[in-house]
PDB file of C-alpha atoms and ligand atoms in Angstrom:
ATOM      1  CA  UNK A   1     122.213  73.620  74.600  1.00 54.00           C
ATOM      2  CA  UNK A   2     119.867  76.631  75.284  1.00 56.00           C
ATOM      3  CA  UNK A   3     117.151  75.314  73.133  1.00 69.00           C
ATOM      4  CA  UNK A   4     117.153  71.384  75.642  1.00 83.00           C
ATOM      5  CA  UNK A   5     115.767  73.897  78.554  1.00 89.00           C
ATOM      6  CA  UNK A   6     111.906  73.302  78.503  1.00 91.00           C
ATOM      7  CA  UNK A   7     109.972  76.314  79.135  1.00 93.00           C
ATOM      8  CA  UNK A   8     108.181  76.230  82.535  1.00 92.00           C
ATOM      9  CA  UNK A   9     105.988  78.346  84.974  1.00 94.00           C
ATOM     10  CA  UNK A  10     107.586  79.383  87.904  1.00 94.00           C
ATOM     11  CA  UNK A  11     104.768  80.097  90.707  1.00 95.00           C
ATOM     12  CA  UNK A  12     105.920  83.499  93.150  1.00 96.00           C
ATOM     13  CA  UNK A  13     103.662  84.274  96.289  1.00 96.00           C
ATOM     14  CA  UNK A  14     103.254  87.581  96.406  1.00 95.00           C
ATOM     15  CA  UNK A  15     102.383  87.438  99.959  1.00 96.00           C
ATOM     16  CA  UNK A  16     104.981  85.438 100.864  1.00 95.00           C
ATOM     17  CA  UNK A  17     107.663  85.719  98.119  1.00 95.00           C
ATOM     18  CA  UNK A  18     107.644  82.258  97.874  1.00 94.00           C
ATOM     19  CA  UNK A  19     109.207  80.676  94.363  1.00 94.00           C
ATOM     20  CA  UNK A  20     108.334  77.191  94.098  1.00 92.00           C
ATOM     21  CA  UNK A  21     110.059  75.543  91.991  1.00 89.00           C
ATOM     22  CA  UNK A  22     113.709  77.226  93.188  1.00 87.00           C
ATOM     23  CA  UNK A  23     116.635  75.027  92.010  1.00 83.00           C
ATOM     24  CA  UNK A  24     119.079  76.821  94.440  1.00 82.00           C
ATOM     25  CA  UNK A  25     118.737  78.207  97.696  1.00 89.00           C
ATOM     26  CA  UNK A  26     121.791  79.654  99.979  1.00 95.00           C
ATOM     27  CA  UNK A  27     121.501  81.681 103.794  1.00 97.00           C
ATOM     28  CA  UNK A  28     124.389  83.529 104.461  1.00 98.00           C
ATOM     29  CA  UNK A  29     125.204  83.524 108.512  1.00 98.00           C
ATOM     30  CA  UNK A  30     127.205  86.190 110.000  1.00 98.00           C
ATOM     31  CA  UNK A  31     129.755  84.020 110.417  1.00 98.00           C
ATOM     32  CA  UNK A  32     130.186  83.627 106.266  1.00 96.00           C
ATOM     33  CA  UNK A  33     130.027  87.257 106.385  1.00 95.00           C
ATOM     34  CA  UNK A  34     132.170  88.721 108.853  1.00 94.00           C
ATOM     35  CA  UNK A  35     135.255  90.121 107.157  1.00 94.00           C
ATOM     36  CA  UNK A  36     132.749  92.367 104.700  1.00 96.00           C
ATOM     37  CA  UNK A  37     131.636  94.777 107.856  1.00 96.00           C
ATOM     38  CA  UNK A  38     133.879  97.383 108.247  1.00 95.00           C
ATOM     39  CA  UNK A  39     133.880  96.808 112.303  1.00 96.00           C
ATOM     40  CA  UNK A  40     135.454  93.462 112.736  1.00 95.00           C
ATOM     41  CA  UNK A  41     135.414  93.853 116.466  1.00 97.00           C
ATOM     42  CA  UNK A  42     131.679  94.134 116.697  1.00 97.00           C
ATOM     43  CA  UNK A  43     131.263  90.430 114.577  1.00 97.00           C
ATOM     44  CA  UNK A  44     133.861  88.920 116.645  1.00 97.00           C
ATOM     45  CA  UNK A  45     131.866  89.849 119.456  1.00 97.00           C
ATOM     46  CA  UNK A  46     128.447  88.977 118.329  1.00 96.00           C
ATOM     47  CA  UNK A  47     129.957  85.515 116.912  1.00 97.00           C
ATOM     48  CA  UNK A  48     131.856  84.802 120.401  1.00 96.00           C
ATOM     49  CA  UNK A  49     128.386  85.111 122.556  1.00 95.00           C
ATOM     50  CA  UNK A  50     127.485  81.466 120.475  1.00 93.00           C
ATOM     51  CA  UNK A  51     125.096  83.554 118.000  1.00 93.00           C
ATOM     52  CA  UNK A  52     125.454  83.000 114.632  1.00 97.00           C
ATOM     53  CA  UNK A  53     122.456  84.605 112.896  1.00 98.00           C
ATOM     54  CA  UNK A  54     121.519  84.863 109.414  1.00 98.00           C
ATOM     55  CA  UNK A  55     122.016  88.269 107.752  1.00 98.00           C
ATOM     56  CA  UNK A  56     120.589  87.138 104.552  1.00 98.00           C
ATOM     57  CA  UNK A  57     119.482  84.293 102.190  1.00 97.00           C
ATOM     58  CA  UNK A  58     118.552  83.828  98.275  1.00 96.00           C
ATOM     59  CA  UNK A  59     116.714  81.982  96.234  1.00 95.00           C
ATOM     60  CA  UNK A  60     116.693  81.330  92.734  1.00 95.00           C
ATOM     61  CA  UNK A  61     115.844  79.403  89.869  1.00 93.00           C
ATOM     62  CA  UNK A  62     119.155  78.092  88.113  1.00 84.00           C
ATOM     63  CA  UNK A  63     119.404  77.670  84.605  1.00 91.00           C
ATOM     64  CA  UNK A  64     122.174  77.115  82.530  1.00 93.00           C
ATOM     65  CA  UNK A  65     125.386  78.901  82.892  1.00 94.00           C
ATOM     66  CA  UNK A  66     125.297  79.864  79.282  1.00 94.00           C
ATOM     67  CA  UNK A  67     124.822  83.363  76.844  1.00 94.00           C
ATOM     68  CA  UNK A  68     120.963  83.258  76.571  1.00 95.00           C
ATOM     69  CA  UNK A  69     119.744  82.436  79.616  1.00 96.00           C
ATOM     70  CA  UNK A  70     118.631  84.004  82.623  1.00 96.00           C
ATOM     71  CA  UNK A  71     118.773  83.676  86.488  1.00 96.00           C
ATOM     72  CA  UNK A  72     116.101  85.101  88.726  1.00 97.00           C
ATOM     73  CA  UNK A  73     114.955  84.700  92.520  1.00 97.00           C
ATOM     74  CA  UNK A  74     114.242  86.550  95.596  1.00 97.00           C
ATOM     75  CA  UNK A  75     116.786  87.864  98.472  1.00 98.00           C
ATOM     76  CA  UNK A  76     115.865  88.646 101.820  1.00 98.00           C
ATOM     77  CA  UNK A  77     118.511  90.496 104.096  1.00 98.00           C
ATOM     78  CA  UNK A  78     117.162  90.200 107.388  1.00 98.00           C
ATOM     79  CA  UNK A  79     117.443  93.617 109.957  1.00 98.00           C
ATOM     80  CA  UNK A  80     119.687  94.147 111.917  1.00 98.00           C
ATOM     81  CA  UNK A  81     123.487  95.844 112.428  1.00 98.00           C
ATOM     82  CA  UNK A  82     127.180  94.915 112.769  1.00 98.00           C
ATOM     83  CA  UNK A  83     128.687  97.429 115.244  1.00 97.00           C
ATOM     84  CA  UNK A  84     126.753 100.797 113.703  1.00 98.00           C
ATOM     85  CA  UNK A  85     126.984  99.038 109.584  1.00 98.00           C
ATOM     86  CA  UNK A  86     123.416  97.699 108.552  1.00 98.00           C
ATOM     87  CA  UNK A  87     123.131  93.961 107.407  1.00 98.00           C
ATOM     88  CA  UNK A  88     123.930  93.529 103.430  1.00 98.00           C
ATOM     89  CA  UNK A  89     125.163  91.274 101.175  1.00 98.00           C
ATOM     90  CA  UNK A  90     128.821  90.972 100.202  1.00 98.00           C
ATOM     91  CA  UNK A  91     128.501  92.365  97.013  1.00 98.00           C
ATOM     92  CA  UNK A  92     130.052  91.894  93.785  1.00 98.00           C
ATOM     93  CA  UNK A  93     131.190  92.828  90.411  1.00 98.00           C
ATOM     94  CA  UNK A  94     130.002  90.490  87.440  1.00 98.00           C
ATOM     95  CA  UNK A  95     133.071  88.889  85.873  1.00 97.00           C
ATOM     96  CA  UNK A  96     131.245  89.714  82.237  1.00 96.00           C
ATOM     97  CA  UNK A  97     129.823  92.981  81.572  1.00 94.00           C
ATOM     98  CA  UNK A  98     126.243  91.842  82.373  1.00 98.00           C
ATOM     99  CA  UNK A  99     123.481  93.901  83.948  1.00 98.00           C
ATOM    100  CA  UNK A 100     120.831  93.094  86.729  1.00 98.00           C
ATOM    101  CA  UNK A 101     117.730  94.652  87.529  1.00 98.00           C
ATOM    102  CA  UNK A 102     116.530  94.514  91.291  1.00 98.00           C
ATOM    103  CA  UNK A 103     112.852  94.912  91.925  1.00 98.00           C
ATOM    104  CA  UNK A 104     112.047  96.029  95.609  1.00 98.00           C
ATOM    105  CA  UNK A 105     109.195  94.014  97.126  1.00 98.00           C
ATOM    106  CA  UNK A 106     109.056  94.929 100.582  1.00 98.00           C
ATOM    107  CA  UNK A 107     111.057  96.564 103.273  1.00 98.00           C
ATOM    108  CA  UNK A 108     113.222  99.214 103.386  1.00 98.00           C
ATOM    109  CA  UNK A 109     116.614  99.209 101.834  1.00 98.00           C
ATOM    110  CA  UNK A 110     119.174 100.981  99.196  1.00 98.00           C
ATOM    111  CA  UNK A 111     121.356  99.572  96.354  1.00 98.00           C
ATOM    112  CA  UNK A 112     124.842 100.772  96.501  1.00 98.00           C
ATOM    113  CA  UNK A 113     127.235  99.999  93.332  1.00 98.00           C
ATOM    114  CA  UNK A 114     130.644 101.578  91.983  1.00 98.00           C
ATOM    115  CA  UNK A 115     132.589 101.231  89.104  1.00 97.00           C
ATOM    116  CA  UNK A 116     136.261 100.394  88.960  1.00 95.00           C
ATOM    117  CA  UNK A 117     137.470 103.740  88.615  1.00 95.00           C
ATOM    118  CA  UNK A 118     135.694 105.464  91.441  1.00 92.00           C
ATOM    119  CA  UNK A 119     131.888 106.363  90.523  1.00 97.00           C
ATOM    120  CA  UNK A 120     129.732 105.648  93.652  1.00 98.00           C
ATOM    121  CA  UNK A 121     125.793 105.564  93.576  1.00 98.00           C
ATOM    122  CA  UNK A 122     123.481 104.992  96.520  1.00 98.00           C
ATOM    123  CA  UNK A 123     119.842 104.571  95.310  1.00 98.00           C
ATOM    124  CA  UNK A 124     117.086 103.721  97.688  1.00 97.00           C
ATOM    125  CA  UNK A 125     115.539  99.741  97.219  1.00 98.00           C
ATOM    126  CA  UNK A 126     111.948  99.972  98.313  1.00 96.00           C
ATOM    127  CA  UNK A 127     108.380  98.338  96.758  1.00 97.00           C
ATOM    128  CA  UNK A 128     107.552  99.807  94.039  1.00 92.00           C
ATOM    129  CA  UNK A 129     111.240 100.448  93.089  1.00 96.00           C
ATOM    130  CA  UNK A 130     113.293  99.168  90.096  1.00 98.00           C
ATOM    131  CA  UNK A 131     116.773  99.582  90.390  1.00 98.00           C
ATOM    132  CA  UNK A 132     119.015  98.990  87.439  1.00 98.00           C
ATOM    133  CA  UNK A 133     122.734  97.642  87.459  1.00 98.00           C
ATOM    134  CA  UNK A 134     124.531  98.897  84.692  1.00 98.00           C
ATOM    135  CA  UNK A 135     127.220  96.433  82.972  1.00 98.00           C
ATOM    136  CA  UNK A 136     130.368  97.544  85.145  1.00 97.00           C
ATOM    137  CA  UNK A 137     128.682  98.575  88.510  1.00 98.00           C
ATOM    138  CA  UNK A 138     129.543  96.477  91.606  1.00 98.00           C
ATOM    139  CA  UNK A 139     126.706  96.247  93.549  1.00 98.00           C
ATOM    140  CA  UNK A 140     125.796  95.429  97.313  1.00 98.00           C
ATOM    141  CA  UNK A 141     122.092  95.660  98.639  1.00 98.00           C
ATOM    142  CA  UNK A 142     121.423  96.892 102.752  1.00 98.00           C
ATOM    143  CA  UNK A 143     118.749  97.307 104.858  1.00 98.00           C
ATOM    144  CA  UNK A 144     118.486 100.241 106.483  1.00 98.00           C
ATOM    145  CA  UNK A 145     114.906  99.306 107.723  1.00 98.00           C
ATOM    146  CA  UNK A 146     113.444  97.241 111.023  1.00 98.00           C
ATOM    147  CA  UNK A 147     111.657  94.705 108.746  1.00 98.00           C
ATOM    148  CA  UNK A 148     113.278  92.541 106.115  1.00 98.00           C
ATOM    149  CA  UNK A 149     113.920  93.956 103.169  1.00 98.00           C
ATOM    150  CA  UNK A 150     112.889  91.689  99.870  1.00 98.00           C
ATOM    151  CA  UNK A 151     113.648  91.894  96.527  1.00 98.00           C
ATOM    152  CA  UNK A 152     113.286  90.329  92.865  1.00 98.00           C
ATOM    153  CA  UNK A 153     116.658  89.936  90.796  1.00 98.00           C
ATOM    154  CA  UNK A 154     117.606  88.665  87.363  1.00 98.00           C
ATOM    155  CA  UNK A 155     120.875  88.836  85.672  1.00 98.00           C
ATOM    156  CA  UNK A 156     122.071  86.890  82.274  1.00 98.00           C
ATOM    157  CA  UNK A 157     123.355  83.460  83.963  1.00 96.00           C
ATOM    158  CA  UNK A 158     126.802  83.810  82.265  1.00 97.00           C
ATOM    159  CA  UNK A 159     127.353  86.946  84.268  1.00 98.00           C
ATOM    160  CA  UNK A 160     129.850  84.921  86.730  1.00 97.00           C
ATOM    161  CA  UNK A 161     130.392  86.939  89.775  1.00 97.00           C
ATOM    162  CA  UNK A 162     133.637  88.425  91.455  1.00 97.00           C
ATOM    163  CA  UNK A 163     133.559  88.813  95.001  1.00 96.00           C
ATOM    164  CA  UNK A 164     137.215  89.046  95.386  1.00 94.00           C
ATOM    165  CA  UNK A 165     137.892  92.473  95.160  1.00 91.00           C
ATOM    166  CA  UNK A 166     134.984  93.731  97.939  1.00 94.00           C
ATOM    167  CA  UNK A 167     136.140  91.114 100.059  1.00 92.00           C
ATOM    168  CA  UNK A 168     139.693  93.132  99.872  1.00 90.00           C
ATOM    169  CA  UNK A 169     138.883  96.266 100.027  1.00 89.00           C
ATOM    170  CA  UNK A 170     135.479  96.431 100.505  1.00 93.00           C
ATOM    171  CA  UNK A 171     132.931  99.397  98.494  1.00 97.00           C
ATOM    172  CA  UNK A 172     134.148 103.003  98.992  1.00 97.00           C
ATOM    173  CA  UNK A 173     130.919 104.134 100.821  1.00 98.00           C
ATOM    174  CA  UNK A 174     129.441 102.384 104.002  1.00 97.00           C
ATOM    175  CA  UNK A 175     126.299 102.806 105.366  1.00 98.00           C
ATOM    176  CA  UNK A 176     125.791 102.881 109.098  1.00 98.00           C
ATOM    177  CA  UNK A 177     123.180 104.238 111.493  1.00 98.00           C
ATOM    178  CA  UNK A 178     123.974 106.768 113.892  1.00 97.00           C
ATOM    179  CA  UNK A 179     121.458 108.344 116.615  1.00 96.00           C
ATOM    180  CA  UNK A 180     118.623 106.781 114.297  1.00 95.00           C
ATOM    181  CA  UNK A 181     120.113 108.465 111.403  1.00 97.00           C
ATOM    182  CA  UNK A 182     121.062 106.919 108.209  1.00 98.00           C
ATOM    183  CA  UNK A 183     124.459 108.168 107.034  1.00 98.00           C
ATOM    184  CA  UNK A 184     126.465 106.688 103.916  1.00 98.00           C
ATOM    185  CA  UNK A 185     130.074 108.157 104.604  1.00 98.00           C
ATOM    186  CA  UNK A 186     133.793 106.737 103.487  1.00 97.00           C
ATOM    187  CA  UNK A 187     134.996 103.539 104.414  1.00 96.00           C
ATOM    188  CA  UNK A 188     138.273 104.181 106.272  1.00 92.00           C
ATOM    189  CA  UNK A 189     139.624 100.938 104.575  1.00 89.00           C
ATOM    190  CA  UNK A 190     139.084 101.254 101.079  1.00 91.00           C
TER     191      UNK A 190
HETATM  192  O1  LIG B 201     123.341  88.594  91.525  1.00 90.24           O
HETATM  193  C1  LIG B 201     122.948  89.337  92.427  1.00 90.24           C
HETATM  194  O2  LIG B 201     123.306  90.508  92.516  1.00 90.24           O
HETATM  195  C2  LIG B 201     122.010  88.781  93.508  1.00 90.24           C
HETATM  196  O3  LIG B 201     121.384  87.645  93.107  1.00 90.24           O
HETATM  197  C3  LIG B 201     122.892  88.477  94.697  1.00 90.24           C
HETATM  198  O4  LIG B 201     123.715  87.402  94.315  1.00 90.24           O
HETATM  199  C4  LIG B 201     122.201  88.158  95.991  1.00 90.24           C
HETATM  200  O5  LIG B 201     121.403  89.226  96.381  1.00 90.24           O
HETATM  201  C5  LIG B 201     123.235  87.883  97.080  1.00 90.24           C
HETATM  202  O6  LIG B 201     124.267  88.831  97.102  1.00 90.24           O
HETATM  203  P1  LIG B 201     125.798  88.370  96.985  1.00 90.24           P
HETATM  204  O7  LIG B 201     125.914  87.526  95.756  1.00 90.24           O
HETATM  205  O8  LIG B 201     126.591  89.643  96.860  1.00 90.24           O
HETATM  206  O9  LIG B 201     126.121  87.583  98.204  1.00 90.24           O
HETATM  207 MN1  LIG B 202     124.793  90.595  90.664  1.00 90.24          MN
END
C-alpha cells in the first residue's frame, strides 16, 4: 500500500553526492558490461590483463514497485574508454511508458536515447543541466570527460526496465573519441 510508506528525509552531500539513507546500491565492472561496447576485442583484452575495473555504479533509494511512487539516486560513470567507445551505462527502455529526468551534477557527459522506430537524440549531461526522458525514449548516459561524470535521476518505480533489446543490438549511435575529438557516428551493428 502506497499510503504504509512513511515520509522521510533523505540527506544528499552536495560535495560529495552522498545519499544516506540509500536502500540499494549496485557497481557495474567491465566485466558485467562487456558485450554493450561495440569493440569486443578491446574488453577482452583489458579483462585478460586481470583488470576488472568499475565503469560505473548507482545508488538509490528504493521504494515500492508500485503506480505512485518514485525512485531516485545518484550514478557515477567513472572515465575512461573501451577500445575508442567512452564508459556508459547499458541503457534501457522502460517496460511502461514512464519518464525520467536526469540532473547533471558534475563532470562531463551526454544523454543519448532513441525511440523504437528510429529517432536518435544526443544531448549533452553537464551541472547545471536537466535532461528529460520522454515516455518511449531508451536512454544510455556516457562520459565523454576525464573526471567522473555524476548525476541525479528519478523515474516512477513501476517503470520496470528492459535491457534486452540494447544488449542485442545495442543504440544506433555510438560515441567514441578519436584524436581527442568527440564523434557520435553509426554503430556498425545495429
Ligand atoms: O533508470 C535509470 O535510467 C538510471 O537510474 C539508470 O538505471 C542508471 O543510471 C544505470 O543505468 P542502467 O540501468 O542502464 O545500467
Ligand atoms: Mn531509466
Amino acid at each position: 500500500m502506497t499510503s504504509n510508506f512513511k515520509p522521510e528525509i533523505v540527506k544528499f552531500d552536495l560535495k560529495t553526492y552522498v545519499m544516506q539513507p540509500f536502500k540499494m546500491g549496485r557497481q557495474v565492472k567491465l566485466g558485467d558490461l562487456k558485450e554493450y561496447f561495440n569493440d569486443l576485442e578491446a574488453a577482452a583484452q583489458i579483462l585478460s590483463k586481470g583488470k576488472n575495473p568499475i565503469v560505473y555504479e548507482y545508488y538509490q533509494y528504493t521504494t515500492p514497485e508500485i503506480e505512485g511512487h518514485l525512485t531516485f539516486g545518484v550514478t557515477t560513470i567513472y572515465p575512461g574508454n573501451v577500445g575508442k567507445e567512452y564508459y556508459m551505462t547499458r541503457g534501457h527502455y522502460h517496460k511502461k511508458d514512464a519518464a525520467e529526468i536526469y540532473l547533471g551534477l558534475s563532470g562531463k557527459g551526454s544523454l543519448l536515447m532513441q525511440t523504437k522506430e528510429g529517432e536518435v537524440t544526443y544531448l549533452d549531461l553537464k551541472p547545471s543541466s536537466i535532461g528529460y526522458v520522454p515516455p518511449g525514449w531508451g536512454h544510455r548516459t556516457i562520459n565523454t570527460g576525464i573526471e567522473k561524470l555524476v548525476f541525479y535521476f528519478v523515474y516512477p518505480s513501476d517503470s520496470g526496465h528492459d535491457y534486452e533489446l540494447v544488449k542485442e543490438k545495442g543504440f544506433a549511435k555510438i560515441v567514441i573519441e578519436e584524436n581527442g575529438v568527440t564523434k557520435v557516428i553509426d554503430n556498425p551493428r545495429f
